[in-house]
Coordinates of C-alpha atoms in Angstrom, one line a residue:
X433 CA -30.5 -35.6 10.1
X434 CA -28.6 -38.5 8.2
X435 CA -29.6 -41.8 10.7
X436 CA -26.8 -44.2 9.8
X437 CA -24.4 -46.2 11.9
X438 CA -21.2 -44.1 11.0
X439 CA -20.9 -41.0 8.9
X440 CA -17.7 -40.3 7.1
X441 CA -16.8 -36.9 5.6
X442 CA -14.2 -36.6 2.4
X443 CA -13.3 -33.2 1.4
X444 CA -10.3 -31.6 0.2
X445 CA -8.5 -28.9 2.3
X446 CA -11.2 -27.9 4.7
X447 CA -9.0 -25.5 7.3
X448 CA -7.2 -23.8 4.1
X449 CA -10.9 -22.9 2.7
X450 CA -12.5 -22.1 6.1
X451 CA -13.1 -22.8 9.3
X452 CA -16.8 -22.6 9.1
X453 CA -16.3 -25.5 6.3
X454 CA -14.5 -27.8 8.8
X455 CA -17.5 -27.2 11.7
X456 CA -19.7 -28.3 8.5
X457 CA -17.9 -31.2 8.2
X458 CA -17.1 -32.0 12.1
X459 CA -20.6 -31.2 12.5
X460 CA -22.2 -33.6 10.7
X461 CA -19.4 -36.6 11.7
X462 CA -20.2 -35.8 15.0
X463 CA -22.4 -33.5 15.8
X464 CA -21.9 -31.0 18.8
X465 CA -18.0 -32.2 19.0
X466 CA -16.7 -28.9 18.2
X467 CA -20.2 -27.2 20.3
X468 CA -22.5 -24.8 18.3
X469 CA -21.5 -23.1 15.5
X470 CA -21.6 -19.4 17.9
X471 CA -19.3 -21.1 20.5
X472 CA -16.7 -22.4 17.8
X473 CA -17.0 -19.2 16.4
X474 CA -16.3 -17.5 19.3
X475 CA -14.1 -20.0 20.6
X476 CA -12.3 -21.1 17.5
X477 CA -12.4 -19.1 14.4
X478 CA -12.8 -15.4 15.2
X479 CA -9.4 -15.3 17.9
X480 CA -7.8 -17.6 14.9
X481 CA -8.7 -15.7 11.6
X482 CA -9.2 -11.9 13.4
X483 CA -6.6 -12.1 16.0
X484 CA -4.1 -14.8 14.4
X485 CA -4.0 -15.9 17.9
X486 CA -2.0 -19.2 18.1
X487 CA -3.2 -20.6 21.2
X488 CA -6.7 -21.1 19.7
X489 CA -5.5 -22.7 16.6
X490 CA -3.2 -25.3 18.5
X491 CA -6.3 -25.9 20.6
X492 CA -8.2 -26.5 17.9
X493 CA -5.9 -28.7 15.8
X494 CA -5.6 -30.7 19.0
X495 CA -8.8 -31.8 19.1
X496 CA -9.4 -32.3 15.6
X497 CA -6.0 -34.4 15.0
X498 CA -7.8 -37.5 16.0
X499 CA -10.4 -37.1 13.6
X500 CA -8.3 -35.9 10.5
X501 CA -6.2 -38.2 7.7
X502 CA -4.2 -35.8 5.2
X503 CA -2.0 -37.0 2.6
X504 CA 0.7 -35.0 1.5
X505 CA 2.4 -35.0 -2.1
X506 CA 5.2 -37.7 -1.5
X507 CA 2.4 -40.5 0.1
X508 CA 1.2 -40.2 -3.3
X509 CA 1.6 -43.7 -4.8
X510 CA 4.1 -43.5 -7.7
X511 CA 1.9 -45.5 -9.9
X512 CA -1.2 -43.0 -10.0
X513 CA 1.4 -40.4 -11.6
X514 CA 0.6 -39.8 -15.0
X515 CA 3.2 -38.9 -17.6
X516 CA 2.2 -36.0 -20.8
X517 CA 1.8 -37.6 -24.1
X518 CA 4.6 -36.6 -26.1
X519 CA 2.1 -34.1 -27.9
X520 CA 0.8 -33.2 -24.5
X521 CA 4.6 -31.9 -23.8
X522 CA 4.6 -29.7 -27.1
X523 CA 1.3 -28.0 -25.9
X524 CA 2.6 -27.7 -22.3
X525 CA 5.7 -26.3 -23.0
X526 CA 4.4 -24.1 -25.8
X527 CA 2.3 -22.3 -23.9
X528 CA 5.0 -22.1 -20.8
X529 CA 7.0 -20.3 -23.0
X530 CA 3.7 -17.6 -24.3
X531 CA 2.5 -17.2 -20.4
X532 CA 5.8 -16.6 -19.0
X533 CA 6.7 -14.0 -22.1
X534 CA 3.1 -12.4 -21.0
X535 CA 3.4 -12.7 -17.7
X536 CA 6.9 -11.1 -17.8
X537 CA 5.3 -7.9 -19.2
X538 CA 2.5 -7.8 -17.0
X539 CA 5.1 -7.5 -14.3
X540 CA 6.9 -5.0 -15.7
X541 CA 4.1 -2.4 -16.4
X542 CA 1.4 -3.2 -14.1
X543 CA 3.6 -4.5 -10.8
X544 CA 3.8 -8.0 -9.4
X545 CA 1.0 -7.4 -7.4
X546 CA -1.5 -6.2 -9.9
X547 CA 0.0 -9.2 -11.9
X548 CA -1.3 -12.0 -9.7
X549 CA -4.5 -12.6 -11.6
X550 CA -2.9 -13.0 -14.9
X551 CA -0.3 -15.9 -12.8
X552 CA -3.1 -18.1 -11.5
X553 CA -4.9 -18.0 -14.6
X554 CA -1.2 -18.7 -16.8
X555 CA -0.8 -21.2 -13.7
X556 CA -4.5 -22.9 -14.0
X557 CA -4.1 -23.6 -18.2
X558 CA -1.0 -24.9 -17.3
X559 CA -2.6 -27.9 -15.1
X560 CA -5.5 -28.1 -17.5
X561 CA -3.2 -29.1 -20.2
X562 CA -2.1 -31.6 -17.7
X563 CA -5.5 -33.0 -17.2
X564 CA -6.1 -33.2 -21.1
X565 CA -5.3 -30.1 -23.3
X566 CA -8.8 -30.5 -24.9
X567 CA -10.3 -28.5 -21.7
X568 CA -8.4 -25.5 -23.0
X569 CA -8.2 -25.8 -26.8
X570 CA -11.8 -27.2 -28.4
X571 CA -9.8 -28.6 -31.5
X572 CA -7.2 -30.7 -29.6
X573 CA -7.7 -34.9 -31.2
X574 CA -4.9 -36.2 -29.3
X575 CA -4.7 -38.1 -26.4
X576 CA -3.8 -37.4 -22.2
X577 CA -1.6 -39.3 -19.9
X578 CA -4.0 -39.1 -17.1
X579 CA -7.0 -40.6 -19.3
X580 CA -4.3 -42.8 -20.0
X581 CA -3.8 -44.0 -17.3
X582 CA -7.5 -43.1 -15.8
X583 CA -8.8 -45.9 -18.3
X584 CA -6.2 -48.5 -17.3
X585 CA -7.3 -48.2 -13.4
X586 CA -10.7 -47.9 -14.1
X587 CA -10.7 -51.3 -16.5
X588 CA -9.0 -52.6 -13.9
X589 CA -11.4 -51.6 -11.2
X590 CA -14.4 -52.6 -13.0
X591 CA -12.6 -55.9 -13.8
X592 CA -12.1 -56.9 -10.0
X593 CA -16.2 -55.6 -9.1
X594 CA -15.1 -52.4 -7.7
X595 CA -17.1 -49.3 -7.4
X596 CA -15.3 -45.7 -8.1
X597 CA -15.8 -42.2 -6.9
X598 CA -14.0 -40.1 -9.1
X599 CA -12.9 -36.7 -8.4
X600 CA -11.9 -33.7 -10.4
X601 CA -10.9 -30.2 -10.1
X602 CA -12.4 -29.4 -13.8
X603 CA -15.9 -30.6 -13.8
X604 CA -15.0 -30.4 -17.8
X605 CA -13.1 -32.9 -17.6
X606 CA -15.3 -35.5 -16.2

């Protein structure tokens, strides 16, 4: 075990991934809160993911409330939102227009639901554009609004002594 005077534990969406995840987490912030792992099982997560049963999860999220900070899209400081380079745009809106023409004939002969594979993955190059089109096409030279505006805030950080933890969802983009 970790012997420190506080633990802290930053993750992303813990009760969306799994419950098992978040008596990780609470487990290691304070350890025996939400009991053994067997009792929160059979407390917590088998009546809430088997049995959808709503009293455990109301329970649960009751005692975990306390303990829990989320931030939702519109806490989002305005100034951390990058805008596309206008070459970024051409690329985005490019490939919008290819995905949705593929996607739209994926629909119609394999069904929406065998379809859903092709949409996150239309969906996913979509954000990696965002990021910085050179995750998604090797010969991209231009630039990214988020490294942008990542290089402003971390001159800035390192300009004022700060330190930085840095997270992102493509590990190619770091």
């Amino acid at each position: 075990k970790l012997n420190a005077k506080a633990r802290f534990a930053l993750t992303g969406t813990p009760m969306e991934n799994s419950l098992s995840e978040l008596w990780s987490l609470f487990d290691f912030v304070l350890p025996g809160y939400l009991f053994s792992y067997g009792r929160f099982k059979k407390k917590y997560e088998s009546p809430i993911v088997k049995d959808r049963d709503a009293r455990a999860s109301q329970e649960l999220s009751r005692q975990i409330r306390p303990f829990i900070l989320r931030r939702i899209k519109k806490d989002v400081l305005q100034e951390l939102k990058a805008e596309l380079t206008n070459e970024q745009k051409k690329i985005y809106l490019a490939y919008l227009q290819q995905i949705k023409g593929e996607i739209q004939d994926e629909i119609q002969s394999r069904g929406f639901a065998q379809s859903q594979i092709k949409i996150l993955a239309g969906l996913t190059r979509l954000r990696q554009i965002c990021c910085h089109p050179s995750i998604f096409l090797e010969n991209y030279q231009g630039q990214s609004g988020k490294f942008e505006l990542l290089d402003d805030i971390i001159t800035e950080a390192i300009g004022g002594g700060h330190r930085i933890l840095l997270f992102s969802q493509f590990t190619s983009m770091l």
